[in-house]
PDB file of C-alpha atoms in Angstrom:
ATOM      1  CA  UNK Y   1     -20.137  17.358   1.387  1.00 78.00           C
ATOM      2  CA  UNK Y   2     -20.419  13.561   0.526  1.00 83.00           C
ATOM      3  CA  UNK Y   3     -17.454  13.588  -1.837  1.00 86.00           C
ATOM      4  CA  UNK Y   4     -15.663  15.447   0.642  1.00 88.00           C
ATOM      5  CA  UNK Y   5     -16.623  12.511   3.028  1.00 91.00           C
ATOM      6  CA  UNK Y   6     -15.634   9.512   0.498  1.00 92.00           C
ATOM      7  CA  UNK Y   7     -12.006  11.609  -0.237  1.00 90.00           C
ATOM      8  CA  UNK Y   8     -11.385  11.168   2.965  1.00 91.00           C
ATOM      9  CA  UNK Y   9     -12.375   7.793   3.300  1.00 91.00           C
ATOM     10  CA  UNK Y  10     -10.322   6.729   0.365  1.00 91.00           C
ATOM     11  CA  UNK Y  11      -7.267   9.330   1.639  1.00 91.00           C
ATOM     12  CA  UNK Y  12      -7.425   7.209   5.433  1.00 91.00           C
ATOM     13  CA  UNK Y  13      -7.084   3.807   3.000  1.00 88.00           C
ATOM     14  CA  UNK Y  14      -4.223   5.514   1.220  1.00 90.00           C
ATOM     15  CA  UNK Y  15      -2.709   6.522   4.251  1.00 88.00           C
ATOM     16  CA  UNK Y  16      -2.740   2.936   5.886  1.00 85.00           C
ATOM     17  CA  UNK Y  17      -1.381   1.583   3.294  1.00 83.00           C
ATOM     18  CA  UNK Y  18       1.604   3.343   3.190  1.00 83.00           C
ATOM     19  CA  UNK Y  19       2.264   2.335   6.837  1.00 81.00           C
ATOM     20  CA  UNK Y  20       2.094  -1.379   5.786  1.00 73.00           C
ATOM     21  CA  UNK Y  21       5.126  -2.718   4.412  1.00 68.00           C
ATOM     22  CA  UNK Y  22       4.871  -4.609   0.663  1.00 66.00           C
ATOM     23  CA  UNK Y  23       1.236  -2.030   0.113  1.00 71.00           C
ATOM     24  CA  UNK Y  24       1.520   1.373  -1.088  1.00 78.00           C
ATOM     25  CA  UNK Y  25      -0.586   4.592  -1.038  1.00 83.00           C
ATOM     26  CA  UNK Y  26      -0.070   4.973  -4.836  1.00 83.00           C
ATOM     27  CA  UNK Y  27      -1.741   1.147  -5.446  1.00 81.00           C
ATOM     28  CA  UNK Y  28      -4.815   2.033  -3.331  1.00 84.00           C
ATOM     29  CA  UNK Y  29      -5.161   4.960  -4.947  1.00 86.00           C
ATOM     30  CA  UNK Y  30      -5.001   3.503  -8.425  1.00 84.00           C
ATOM     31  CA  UNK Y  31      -7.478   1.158  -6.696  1.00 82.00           C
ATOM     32  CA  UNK Y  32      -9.886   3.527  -5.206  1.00 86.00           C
ATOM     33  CA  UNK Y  33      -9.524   5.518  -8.856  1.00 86.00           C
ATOM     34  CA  UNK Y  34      -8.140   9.046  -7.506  1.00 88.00           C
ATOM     35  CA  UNK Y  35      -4.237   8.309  -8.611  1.00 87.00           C
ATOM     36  CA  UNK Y  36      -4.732  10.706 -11.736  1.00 87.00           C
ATOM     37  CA  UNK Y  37      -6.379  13.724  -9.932  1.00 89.00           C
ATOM     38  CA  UNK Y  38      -3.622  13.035  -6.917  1.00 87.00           C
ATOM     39  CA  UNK Y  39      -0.580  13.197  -9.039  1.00 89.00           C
ATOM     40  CA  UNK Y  40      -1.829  15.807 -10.751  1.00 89.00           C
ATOM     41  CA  UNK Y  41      -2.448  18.191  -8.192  1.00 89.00           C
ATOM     42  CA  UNK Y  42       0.836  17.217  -6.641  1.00 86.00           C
ATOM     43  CA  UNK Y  43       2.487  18.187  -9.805  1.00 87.00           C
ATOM     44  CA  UNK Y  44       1.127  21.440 -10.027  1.00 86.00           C
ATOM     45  CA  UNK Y  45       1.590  21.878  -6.624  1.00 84.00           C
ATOM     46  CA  UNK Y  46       4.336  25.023  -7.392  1.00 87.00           C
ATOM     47  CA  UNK Y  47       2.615  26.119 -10.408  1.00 88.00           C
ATOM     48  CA  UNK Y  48      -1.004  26.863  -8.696  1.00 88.00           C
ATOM     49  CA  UNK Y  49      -0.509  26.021  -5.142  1.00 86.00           C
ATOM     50  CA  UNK Y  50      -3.693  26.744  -3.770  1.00 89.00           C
ATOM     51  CA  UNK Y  51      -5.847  25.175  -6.614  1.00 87.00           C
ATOM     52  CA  UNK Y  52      -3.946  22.199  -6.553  1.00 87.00           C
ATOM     53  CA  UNK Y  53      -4.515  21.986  -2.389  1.00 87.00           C
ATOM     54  CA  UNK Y  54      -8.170  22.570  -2.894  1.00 88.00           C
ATOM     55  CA  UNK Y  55      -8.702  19.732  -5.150  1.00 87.00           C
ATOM     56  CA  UNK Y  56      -7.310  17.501  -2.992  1.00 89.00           C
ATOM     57  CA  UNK Y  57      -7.217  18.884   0.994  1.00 91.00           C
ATOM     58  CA  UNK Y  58      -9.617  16.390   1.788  1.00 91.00           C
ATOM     59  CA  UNK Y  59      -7.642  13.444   0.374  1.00 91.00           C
ATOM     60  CA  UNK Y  60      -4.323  14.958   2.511  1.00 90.00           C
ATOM     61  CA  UNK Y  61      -6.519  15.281   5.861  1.00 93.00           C
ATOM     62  CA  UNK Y  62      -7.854  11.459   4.839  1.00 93.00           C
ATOM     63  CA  UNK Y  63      -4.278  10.429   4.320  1.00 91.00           C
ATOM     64  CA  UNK Y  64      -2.981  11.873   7.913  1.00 91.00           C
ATOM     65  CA  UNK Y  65      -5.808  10.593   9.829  1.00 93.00           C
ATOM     66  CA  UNK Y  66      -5.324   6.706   8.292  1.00 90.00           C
ATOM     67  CA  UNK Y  67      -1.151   7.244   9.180  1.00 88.00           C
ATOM     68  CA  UNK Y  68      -2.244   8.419  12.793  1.00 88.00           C
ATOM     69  CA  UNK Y  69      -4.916   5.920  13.154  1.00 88.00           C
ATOM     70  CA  UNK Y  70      -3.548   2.994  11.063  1.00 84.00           C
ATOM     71  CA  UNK Y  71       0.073   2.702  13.746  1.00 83.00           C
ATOM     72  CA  UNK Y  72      -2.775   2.264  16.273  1.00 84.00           C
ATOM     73  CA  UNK Y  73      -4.648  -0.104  14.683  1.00 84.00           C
ATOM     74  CA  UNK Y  74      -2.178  -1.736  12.654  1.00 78.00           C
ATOM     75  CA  UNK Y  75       0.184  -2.455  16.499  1.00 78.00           C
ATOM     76  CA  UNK Y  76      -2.836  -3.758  18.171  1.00 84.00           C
ATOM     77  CA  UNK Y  77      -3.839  -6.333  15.325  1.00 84.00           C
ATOM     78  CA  UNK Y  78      -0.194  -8.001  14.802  1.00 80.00           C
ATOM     79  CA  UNK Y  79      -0.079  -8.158  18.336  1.00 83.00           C
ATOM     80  CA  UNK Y  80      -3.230  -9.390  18.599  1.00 87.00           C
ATOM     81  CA  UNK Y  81      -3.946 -11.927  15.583  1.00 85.00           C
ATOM     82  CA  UNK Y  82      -0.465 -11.497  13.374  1.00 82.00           C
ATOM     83  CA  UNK Y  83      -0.982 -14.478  10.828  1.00 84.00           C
ATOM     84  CA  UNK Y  84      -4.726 -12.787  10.096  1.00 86.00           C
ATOM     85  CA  UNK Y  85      -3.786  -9.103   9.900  1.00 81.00           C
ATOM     86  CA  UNK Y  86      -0.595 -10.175   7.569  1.00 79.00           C
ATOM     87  CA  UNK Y  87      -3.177 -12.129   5.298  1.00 82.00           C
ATOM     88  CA  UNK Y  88      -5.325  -9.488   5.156  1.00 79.00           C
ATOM     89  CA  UNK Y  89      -2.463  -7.169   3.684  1.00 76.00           C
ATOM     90  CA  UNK Y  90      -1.624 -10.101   1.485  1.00 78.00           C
ATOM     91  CA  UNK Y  91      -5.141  -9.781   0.182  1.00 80.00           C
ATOM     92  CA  UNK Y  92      -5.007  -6.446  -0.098  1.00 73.00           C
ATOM     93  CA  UNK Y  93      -1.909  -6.644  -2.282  1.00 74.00           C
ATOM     94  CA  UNK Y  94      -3.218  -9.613  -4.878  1.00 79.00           C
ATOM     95  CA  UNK Y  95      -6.797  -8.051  -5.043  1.00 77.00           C
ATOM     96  CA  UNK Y  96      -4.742  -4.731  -6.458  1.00 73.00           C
ATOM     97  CA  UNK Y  97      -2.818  -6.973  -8.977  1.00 75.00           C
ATOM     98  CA  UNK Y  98      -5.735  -6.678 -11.789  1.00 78.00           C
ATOM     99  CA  UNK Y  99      -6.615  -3.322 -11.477  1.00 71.00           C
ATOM    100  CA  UNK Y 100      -2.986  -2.314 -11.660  1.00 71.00           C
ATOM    101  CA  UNK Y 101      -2.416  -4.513 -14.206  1.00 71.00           C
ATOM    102  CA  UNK Y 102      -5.738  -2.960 -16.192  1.00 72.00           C
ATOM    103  CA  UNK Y 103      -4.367  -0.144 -15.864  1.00 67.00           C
ATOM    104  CA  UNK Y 104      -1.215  -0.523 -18.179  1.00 67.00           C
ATOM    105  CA  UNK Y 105      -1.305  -1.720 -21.431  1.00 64.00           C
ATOM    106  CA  UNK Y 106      -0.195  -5.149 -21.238  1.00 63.00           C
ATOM    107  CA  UNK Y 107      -0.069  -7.625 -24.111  1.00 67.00           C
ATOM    108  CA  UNK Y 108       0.857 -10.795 -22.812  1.00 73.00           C
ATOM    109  CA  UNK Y 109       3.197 -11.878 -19.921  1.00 71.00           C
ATOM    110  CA  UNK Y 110       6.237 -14.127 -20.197  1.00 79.00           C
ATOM    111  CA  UNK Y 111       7.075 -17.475 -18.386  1.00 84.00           C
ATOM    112  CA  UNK Y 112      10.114 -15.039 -16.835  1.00 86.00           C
ATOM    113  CA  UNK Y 113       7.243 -12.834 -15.283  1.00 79.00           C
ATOM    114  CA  UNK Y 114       4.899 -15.417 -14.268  1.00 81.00           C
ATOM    115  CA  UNK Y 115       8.045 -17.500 -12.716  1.00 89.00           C
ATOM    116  CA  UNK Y 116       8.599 -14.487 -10.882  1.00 87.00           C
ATOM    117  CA  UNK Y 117       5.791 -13.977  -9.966  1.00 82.00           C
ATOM    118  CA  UNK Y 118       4.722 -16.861  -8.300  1.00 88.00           C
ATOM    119  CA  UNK Y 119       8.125 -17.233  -6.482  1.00 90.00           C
ATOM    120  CA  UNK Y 120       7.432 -13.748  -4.923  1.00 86.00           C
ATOM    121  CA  UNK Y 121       4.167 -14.791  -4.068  1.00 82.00           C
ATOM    122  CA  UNK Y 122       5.183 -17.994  -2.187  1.00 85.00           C
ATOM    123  CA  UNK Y 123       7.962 -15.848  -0.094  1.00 83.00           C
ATOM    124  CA  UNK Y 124       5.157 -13.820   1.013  1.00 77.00           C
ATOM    125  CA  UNK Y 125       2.649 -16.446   2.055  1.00 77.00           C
ATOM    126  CA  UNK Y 126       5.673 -18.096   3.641  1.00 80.00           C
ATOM    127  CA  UNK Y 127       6.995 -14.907   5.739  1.00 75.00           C
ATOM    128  CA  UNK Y 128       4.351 -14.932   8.067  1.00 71.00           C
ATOM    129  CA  UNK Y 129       4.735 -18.685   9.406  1.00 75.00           C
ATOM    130  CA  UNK Y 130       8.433 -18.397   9.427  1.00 72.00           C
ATOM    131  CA  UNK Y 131       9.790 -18.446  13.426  1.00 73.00           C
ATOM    132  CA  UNK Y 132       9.418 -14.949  14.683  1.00 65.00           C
ATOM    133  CA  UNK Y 133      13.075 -13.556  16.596  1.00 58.00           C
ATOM    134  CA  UNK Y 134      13.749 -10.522  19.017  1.00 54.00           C
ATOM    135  CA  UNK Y 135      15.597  -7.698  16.567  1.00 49.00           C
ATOM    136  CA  UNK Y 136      19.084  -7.556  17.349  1.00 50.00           C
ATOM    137  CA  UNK Y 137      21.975  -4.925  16.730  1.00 47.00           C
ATOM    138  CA  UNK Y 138      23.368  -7.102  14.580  1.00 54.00           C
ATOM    139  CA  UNK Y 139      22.033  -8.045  11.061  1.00 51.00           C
ATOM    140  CA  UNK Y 140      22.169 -11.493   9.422  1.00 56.00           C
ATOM    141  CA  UNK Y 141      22.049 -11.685   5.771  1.00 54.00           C
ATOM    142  CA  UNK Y 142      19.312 -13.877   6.201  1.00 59.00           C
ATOM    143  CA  UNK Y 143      17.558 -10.592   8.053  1.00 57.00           C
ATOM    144  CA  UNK Y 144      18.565  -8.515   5.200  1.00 50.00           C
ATOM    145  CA  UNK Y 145      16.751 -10.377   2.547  1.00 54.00           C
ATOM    146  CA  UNK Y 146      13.667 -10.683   4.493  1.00 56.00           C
ATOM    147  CA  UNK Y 147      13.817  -6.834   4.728  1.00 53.00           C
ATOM    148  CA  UNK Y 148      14.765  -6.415   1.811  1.00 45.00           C
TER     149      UNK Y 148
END
C-alpha cells in the first residue's frame, strides 16, 4: 500500500511536469528514479499487456491526477505570482541537470557545450521579465523563437 501511495506521488510530479513547458515527465522520472521500470513496462506494453499495466497502474493514475490537477494549479499560480511560479520551474529544471547528467556517462564537457549552455540558461532567466503581450493571430518571428 505505501509504494502504491509514493507511485502515485511521484506519477502526479511526472504528470505536472509534462504540463509545464521547458520540464518533462521523462526528467522527473529519471529524477524520482522510476524512468527504467516506466519505459520498460511501456515497452512491453504489447508483449504482456496486463503485467506491464500492473507494474505501473499506479504511476498512470499518479500521472492523470497531476495533468488534471497541475492545469488548475499551474493557471492559478502564473496568474497569481508569474515571476515565482516560472522560477520555481526554472529550479526544477537546473536541480535535474546533475542527476541527468549522472546518469549518462559523461567524460568531460567542451567550451561548445558549456557556451551553450549558459546562453540557454540566460534566455530562460530572461523570459520571464521580458514585457508580457496579448496573443495575436498573427505570429512575429520574434514570437516564434520564444516558442520555439
Amino acid at each position: 500500500m505505501k509504494k502504491t501511495i509514493i507511485d502515485i506521488i511521484k506519477g502526479s510530479m511526472m504528470g505536472v511536469a509534462n504540463i509545464v513547458p521547458g520540464l518533462s515527465g521523462g526528467t522527473i522520472a529519471v529524477v524520482l528514479g522510476i524512468y527504467d521500470r516506466f519505459i520498460f513496462a511501456l515497452k512491453d506494453l504489447f508483449t504482456h499487456p496486463l503485467a506491464s499495466l500492473k507494474s505501473i497502474w499506479a504511476i498512470l493514475l499518479g500521472i492523470i491526477i497531476g495533468v488534471v490537477a497541475g492545469v488548475l494549479l499551474v493557471v492559478r499560480l502564473i496568474e497569481f505570482a508569474p515571476i515565482p511560479t516560472t522560477c520555481l520551474f526554472i529550479g526544477l529544471i537546473i536541480g535535474a541537470v546533475p542527476k541527468m547528467a549522472a546518469s549518462y556517462d559523461i567524460k568531460k564537457a567542451t567550451w561548445t557545450d558549456l557556451t551553450a549552455f549558459f546562453v540557454m540558461l540566460a534566455i530562460i532567466i530572461i523570459l520571464p521579465f521580458l514585457p508580457h503581450h496579448q496573443v495575436s493571430a498573427e505570429m512575429s518571428v520574434w514570437t516564434m523563437l520564444v516558442l520555439a
